[in-house]
Coordinates of C-alpha atoms (C1' of nucleotides) in Angstrom, one line a residue:
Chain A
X1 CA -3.6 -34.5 34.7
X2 CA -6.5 -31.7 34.7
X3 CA -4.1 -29.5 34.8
X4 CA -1.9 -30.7 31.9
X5 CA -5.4 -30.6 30.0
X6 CA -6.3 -26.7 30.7
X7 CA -3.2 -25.8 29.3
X8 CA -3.7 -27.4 26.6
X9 CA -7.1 -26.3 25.9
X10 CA -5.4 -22.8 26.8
X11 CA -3.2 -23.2 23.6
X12 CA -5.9 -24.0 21.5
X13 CA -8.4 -21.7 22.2
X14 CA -6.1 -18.6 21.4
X15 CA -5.4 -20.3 17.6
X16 CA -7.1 -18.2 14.7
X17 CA -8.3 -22.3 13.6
X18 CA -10.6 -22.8 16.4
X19 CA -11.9 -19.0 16.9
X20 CA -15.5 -18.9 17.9
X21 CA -16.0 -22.6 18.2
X22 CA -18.4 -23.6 20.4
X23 CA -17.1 -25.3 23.2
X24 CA -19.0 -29.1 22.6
X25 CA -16.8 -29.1 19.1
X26 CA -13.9 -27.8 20.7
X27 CA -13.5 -30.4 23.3
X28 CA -14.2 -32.6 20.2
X29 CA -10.6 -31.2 19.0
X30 CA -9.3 -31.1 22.8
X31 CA -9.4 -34.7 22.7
X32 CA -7.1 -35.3 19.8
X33 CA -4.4 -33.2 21.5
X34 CA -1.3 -33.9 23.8
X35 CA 1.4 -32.4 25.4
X36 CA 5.0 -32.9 24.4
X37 CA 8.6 -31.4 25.8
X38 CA 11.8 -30.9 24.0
X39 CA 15.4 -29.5 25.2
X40 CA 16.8 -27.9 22.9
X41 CA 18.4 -29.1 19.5
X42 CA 15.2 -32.1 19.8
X43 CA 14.6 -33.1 16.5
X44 CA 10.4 -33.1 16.3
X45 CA 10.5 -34.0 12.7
X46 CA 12.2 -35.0 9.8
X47 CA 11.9 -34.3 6.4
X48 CA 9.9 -37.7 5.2
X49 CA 8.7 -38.9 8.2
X50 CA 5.1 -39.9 8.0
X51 CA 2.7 -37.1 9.5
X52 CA 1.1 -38.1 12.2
X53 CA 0.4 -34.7 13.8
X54 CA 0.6 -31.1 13.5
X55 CA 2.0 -28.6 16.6
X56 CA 1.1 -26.1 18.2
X57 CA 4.3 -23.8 20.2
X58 CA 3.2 -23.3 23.6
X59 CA 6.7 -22.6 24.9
X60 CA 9.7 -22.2 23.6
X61 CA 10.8 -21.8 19.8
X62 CA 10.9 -23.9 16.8
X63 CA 12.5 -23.6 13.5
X64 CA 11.1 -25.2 10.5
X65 CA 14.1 -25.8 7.6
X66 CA 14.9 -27.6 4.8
X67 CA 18.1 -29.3 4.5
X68 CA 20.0 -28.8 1.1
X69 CA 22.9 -31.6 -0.3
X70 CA 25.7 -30.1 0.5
X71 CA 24.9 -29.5 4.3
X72 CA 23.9 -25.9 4.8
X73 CA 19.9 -25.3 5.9
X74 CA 17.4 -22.8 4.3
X75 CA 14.7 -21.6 6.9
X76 CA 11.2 -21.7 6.0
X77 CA 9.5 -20.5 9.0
X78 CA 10.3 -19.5 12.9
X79 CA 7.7 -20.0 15.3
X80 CA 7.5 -18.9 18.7
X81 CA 4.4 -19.5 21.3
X82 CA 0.9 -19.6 19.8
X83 CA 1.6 -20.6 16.2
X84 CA 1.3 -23.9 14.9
X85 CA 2.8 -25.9 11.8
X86 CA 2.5 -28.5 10.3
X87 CA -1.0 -28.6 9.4
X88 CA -0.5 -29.4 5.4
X89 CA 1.2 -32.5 6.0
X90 CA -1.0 -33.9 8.2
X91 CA -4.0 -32.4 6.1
X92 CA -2.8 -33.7 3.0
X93 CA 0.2 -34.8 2.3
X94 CA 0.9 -37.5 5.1
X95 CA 4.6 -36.8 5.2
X96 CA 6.6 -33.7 6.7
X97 CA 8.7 -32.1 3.9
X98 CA 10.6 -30.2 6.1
X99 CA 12.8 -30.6 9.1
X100 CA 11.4 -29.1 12.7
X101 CA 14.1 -29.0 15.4
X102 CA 13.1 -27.0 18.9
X103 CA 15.4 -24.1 19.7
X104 CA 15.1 -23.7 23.2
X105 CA 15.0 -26.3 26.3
X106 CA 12.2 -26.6 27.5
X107 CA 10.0 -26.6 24.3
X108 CA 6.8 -27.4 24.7
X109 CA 4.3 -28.3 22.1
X110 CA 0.9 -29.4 22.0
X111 CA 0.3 -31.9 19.5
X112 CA -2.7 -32.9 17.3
X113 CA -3.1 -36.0 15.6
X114 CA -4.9 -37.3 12.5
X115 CA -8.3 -38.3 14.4
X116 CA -8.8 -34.3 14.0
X117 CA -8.9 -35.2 10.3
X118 CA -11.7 -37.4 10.7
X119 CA -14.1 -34.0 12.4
X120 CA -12.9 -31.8 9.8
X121 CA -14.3 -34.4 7.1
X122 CA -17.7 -33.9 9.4
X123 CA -17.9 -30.6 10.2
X124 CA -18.3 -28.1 8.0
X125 CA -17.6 -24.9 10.6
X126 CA -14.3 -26.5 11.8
X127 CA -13.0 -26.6 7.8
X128 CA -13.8 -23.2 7.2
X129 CA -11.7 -21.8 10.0
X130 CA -8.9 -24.1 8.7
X131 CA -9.3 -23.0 5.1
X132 CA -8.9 -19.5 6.1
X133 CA -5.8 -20.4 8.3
X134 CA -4.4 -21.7 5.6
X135 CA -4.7 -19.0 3.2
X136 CA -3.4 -16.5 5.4
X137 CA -0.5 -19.0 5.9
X138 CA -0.4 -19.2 2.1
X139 CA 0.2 -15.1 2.2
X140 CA 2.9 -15.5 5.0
X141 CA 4.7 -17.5 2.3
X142 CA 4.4 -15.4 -0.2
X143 CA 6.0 -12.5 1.6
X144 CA 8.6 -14.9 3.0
X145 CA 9.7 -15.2 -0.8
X146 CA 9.1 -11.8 -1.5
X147 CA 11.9 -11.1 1.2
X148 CA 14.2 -13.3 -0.2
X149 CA 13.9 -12.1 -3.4
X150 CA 15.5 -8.8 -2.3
X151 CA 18.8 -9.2 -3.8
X152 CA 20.9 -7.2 -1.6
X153 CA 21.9 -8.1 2.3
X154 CA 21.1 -4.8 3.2
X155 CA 17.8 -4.4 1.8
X156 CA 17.0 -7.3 3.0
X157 CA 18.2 -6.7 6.5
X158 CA 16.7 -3.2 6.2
X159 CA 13.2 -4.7 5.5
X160 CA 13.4 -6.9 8.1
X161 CA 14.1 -4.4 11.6
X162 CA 11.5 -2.3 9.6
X163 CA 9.2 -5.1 10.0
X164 CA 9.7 -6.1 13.4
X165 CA 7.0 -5.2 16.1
X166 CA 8.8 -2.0 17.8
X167 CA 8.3 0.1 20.7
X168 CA 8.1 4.2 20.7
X169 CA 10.8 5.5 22.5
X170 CA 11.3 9.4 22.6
X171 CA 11.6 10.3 18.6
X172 CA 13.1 6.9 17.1
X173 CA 12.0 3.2 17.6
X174 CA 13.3 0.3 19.8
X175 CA 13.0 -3.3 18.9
X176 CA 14.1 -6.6 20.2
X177 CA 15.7 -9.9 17.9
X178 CA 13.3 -12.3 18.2
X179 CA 16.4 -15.0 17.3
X180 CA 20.5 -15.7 17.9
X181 CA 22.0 -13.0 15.0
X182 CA 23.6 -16.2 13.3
X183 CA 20.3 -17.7 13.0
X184 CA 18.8 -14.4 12.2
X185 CA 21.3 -14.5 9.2
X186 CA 20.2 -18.0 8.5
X187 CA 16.8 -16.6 8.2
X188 CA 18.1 -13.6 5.7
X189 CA 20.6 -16.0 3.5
X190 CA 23.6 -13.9 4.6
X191 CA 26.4 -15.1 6.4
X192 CA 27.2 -14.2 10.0
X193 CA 29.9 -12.3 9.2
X194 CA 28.0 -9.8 6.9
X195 CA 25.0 -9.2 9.3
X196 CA 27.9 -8.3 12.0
X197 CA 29.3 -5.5 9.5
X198 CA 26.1 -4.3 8.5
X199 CA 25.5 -3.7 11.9
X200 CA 28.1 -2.2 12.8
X201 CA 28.4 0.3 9.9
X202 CA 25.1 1.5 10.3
X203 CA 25.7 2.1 14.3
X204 CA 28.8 4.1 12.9
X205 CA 26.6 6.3 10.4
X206 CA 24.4 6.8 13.6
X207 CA 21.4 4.7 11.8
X208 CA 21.1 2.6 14.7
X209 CA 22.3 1.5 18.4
X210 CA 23.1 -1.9 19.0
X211 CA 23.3 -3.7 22.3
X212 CA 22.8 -7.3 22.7
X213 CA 19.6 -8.1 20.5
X214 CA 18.1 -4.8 21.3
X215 CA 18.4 -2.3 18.4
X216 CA 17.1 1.2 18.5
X217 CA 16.5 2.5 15.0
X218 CA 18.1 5.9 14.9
X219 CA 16.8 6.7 11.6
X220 CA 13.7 5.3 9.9
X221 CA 13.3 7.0 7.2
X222 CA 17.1 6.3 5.6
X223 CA 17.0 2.5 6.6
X224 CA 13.2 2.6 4.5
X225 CA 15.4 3.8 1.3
X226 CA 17.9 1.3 2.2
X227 CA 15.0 -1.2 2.1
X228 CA 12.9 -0.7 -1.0
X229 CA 16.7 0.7 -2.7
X230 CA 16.6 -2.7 -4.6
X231 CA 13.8 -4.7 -3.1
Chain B
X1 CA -24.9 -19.7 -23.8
X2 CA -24.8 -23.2 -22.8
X3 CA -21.0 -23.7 -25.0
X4 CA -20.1 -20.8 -22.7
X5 CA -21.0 -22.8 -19.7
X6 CA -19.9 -26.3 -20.8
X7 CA -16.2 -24.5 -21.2
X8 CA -16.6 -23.6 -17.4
X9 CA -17.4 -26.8 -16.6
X10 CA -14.5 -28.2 -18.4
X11 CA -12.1 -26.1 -16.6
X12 CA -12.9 -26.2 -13.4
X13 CA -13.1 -29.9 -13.6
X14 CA -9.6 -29.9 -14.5
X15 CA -8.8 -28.3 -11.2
X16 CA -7.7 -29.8 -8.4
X17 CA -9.8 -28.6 -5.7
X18 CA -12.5 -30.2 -7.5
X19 CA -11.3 -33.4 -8.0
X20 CA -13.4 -36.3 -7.1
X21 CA -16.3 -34.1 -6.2
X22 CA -19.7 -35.6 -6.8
X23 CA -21.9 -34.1 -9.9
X24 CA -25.1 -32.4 -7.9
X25 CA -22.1 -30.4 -6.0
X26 CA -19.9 -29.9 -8.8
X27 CA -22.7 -28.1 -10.3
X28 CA -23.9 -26.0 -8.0
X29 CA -19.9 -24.5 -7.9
X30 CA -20.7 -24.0 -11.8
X31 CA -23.1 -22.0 -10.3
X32 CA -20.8 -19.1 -8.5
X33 CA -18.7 -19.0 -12.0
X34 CA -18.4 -16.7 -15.2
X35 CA -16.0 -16.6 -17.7
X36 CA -14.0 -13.7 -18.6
X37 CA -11.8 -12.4 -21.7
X38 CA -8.6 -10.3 -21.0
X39 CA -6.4 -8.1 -23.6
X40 CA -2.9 -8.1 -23.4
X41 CA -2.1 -5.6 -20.6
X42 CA -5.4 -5.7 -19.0
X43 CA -5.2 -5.4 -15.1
X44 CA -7.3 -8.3 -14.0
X45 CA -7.3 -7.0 -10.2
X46 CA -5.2 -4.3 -8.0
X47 CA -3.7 -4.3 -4.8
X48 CA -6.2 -3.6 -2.2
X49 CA -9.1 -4.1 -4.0
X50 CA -12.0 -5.8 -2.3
X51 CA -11.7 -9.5 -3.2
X52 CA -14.7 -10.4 -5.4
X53 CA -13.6 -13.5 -7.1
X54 CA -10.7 -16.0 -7.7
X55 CA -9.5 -17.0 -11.0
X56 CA -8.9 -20.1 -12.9
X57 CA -7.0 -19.8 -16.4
X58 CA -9.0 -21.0 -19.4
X59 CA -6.6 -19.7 -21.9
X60 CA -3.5 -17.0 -22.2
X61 CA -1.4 -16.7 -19.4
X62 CA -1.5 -14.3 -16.4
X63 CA 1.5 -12.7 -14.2
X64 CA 0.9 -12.3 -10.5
X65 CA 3.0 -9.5 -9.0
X66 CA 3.8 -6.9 -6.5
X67 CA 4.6 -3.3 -7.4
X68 CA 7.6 -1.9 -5.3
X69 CA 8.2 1.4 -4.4
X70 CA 10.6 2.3 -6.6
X71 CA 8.8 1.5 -10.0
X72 CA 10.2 -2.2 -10.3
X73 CA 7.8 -5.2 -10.0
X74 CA 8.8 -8.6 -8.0
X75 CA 6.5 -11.4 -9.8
X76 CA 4.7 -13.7 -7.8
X77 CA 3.4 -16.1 -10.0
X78 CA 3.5 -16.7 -14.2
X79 CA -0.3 -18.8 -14.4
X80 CA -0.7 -20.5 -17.5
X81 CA -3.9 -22.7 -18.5
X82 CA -5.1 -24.8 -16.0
X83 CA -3.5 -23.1 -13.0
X84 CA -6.0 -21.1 -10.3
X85 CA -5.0 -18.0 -8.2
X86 CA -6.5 -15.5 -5.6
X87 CA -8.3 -18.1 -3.2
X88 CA -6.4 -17.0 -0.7
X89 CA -7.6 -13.1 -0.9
X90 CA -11.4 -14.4 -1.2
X91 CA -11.4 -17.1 1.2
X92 CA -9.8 -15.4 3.8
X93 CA -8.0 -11.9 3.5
X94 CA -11.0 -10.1 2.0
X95 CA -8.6 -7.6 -0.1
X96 CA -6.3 -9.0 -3.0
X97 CA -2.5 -8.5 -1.7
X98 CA -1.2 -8.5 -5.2
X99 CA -1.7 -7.4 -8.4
X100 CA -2.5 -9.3 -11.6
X101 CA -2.2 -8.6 -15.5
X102 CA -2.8 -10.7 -18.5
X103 CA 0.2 -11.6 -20.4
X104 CA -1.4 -12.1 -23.8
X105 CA -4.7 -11.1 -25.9
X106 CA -7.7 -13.1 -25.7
X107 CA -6.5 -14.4 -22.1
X108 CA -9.8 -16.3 -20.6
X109 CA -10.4 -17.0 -17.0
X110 CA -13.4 -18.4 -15.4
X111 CA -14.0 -16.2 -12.3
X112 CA -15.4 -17.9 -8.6
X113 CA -17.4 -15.6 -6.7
X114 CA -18.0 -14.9 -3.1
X115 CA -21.2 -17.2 -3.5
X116 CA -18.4 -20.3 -3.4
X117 CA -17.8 -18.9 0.1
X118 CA -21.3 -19.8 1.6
X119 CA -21.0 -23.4 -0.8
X120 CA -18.1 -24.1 1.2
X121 CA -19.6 -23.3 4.5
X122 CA -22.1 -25.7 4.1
X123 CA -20.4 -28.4 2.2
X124 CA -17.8 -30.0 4.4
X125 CA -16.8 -32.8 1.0
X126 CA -15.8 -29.4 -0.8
X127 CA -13.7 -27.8 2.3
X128 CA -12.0 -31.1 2.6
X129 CA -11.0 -30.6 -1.1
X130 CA -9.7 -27.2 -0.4
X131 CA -7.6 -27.5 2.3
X132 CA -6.3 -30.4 0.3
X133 CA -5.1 -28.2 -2.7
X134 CA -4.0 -25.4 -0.3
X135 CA -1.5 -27.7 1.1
X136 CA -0.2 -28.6 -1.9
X137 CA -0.3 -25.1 -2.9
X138 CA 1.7 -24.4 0.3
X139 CA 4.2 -27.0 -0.5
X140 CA 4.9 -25.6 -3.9
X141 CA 5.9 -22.5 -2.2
X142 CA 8.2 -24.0 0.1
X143 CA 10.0 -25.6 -3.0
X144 CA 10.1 -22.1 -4.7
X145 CA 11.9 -20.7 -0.8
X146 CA 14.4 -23.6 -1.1
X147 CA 14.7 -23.0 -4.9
X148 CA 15.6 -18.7 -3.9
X149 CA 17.9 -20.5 -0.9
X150 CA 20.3 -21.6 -3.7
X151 CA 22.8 -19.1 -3.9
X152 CA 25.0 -19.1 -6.8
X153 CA 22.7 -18.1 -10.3
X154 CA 24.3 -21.7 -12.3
X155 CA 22.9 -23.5 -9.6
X156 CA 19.6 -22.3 -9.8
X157 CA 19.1 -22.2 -13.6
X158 CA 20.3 -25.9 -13.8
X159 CA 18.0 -26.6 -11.2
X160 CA 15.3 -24.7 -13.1
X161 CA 16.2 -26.1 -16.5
X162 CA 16.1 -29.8 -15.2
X163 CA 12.6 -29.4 -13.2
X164 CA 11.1 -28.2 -16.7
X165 CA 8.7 -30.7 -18.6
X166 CA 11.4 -32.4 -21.1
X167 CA 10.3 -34.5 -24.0
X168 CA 12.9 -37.2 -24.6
X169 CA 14.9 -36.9 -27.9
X170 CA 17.5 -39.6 -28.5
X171 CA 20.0 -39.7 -25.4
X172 CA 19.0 -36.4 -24.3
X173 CA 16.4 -34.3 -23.0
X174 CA 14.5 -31.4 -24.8
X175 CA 12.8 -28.4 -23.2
X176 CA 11.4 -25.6 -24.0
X177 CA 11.4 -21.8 -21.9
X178 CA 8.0 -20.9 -20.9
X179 CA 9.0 -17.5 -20.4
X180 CA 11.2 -14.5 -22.3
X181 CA 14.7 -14.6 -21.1
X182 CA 14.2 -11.8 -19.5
X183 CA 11.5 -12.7 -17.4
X184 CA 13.3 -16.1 -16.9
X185 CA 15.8 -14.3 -15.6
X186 CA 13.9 -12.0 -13.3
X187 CA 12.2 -15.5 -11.7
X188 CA 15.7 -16.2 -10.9
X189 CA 16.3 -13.4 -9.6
X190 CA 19.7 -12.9 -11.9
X191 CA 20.7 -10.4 -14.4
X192 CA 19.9 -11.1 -18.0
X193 CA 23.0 -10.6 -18.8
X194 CA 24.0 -13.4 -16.7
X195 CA 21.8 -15.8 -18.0
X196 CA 22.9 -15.3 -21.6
X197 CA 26.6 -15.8 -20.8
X198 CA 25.7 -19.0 -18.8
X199 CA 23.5 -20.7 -22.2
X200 CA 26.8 -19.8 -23.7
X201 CA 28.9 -21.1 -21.2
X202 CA 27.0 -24.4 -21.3
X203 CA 27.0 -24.3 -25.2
X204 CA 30.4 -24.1 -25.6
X205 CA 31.5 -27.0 -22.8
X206 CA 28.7 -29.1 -24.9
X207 CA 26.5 -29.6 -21.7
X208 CA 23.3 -28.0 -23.8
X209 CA 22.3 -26.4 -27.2
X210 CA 20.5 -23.5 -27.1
X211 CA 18.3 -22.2 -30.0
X212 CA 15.5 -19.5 -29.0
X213 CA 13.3 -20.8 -26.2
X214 CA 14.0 -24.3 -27.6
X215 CA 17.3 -26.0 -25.0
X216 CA 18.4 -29.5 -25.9
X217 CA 20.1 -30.5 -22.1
X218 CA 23.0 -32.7 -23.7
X219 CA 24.5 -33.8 -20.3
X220 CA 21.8 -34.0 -17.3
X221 CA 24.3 -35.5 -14.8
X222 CA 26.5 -32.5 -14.9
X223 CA 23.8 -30.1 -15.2
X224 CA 22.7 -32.0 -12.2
X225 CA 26.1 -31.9 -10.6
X226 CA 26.1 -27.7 -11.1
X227 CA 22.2 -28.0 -9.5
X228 CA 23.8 -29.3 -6.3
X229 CA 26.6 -27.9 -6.2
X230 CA 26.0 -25.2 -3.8
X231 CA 22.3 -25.3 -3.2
Chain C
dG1 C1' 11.5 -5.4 -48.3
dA2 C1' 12.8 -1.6 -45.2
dC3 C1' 12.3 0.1 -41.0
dG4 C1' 12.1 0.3 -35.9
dC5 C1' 11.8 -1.4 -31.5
dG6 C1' 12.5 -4.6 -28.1
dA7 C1' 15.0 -8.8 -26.9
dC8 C1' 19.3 -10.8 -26.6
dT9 C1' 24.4 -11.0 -26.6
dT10 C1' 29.1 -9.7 -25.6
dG11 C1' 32.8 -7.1 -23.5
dA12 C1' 35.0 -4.4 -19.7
dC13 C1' 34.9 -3.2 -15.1
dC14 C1' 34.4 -3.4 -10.1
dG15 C1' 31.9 -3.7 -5.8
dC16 C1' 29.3 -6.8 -2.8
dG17 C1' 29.4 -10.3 0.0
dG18 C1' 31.1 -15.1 1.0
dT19 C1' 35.0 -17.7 3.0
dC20 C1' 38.9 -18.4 6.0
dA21 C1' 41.2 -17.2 10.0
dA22 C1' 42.0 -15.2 14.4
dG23 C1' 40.6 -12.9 18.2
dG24 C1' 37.1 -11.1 21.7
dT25 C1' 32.9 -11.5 24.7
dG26 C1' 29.5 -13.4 27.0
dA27 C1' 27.1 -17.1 29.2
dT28 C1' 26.8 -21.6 31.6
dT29 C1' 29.2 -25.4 34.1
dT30 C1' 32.1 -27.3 37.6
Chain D
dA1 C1' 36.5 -18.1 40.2
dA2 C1' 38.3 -20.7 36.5
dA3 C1' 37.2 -23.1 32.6
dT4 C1' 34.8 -24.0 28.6
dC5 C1' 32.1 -23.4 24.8
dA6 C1' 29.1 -21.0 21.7
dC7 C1' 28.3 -16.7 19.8
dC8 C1' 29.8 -12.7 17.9
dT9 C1' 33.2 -9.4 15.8
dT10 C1' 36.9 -7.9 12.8
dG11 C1' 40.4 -8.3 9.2
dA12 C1' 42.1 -9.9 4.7
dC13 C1' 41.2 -11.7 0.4
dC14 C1' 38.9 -12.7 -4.0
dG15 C1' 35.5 -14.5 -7.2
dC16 C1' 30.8 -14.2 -8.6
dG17 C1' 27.7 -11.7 -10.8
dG18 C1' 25.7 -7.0 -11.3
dT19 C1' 26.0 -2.6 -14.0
dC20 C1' 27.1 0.1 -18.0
dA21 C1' 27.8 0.4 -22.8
dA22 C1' 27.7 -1.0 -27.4
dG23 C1' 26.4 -3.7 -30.6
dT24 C1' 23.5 -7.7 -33.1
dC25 C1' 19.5 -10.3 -33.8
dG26 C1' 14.7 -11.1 -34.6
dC27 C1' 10.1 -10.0 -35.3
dG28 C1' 6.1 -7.4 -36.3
dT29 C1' 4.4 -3.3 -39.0
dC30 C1' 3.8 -0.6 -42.8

DNA sequence: GACGCGACTTGACCGCGGTCAAGGTGATTT
DNA sequence: AAATCACCTTGACCGCGGTCAAGTCGCGTC
């Protein structure tokens, strides 16, 4: 099991909360952590449930939703290895207001339960680190609204690519879908069907080339106007 | 002077991240605050500007926005009395993200320094408290993603309508606009055009009666009915 | 009270994007 | 390799809601 515990320390130490600990109140936090492994479509929350953890991703994906009334799900957040979520509910609130399900088999999260509560009541340097985690999270939020707030699917789709961490190749920019398109258009609040077109029309106006989830943008600075055209 | 400070104390005793606090540390937050009087139109911070302070409103109200490219403004946040903003940019970002104007002459806001930064460093009771009202803060903000998830614009004013505070007249409910229509309608993200034919819409079928800012809802369960509809 | 300006309303028009339906194209399983 | 299933694409349709334009209302100022 020593090894099972290195990778979990592994996770931890690379998360902005525990930078520059030192290590006796780190393995403090260690302690409170375990492993866990989903297949894919695991549920690892529900909306209500009583919080009895927060995650770290140290495998895998997870997307964190909310489920409306009449069936269809609004993404809040997509999280792929070396984030966490969570944190509020256990912090705070004691129940999950949103649904986490695990996108990929072989999922694997690490786990932190309540005890960590308990040290961030005593120690002042571990709260501090988690205050500013949570306002950058805060900001993260803010621009996730800001982006759905764009009225129009292409500006919104626009922004996004733009966004997207992207590689130099010879005089335009390559970059890779971090998700399925038809969650990716869960993610924009368009349907499938529109993301497909948009796609496609721009690969026709020779804005971009499409293969697979690889999209090289042709043409930055008319997908920008597209963008911030009615953001 | 000492009216001045009592004010202070008063409203950042109303705020939550200061519930339940004992009085020696209560005051020495009183301590890292001033107060502050606005004009209509005054800019209270800029984007990228160093983060000196956060802000709780005394009096007046503030708008919290983001200046896009093309002249038009996407608003963050309406703050009315009571309500606190920027702890983010001082506790963690260093730079404000946003920018902020007061709405209305004579707008007051007590002003945290950076000195609250070192308070909280040592004072694990007071870090507790933050990352207690950042959560909730959080949470509010995944409400407002769900509430920009709901797609069709009746849907999302009825929603809006029936989550404002209502004071019961006989068998219905009575609310007033906090905002201009046309801000209103900017927050939900619809024309104001469309708003105005809604009211009238509603009017006429005898679901509300409309008079200025002042709404009498006349039928909640089908306003609630349009609400769910499709969000 | 008259003026002026901004907020609000109403009408006419039409394009964006959602829905339904029917293939096509992979990928994984057996 | 065949079968199966999920994902993606494309076409046809149409209603919601945005835009433009022209008033009307309401409020603060002089």
């Amino acid at each position: 099991m020593q090894r099972m515990s290195d990778a979990i320390r592994e996770t931890l130490r690379a998360l902005p909360h525990f930078h520059g600990l030192d290590l006796e109140l780190f393995e403090r936090v260690v302690v409170c952590a375990e492993s866990r492994t989903f297949a894919r479509g695991d549920m690892i929350f529900l909306h209500g449930e009583e919080a009895r953890a927060f995650f770290v991703v140290r495998a895998g994906s997870v997307r964190v939703y909310r489920a409306t009334p009449d069936g269809r799900e609004q993404v809040v957040h997509h999280l792929r290895a070396g984030q966490s979520f969570a944190e509020p509910a256990v912090l705070s609130l004691g129940r999950y207001p949103v649904n986490a399900i695990a996108l990929e088999s072989r999922t694997e999260l690490v786990a932190v339960d309540s005890r960590f509560v308990e040290l961030l009541k005593q120690e002042p340097r571990l709260s501090v680190a988690i205050v500013s985690s949570l306002s950058m999270r805060l900001l993260g939020l803010v621009e996730r609204i800001e982006e759905l707030a764009i009225t129009s699917a292409p500006a919104r789709l626009a922004h996004y690519l733009l966004k997207l961490p992207a590689k130099d190749a010879d005089r335009h920019l390559v970059v890779q879908l971090p998700l399925a398109k038809k969650d990716l258009a869960s993610h924009l609040a368009i349907a499938p069907e529109t993301l497909s077109r948009l796609l496609r029309r721009w690969q026709d106006r020779g804005l971009i080339r499409s293969k697979g989830k690889t999209l090289e943008l042709l043409d930055t600075r008319i997908l920008l106007a597209i963008a911030d055209r009615d953001e």
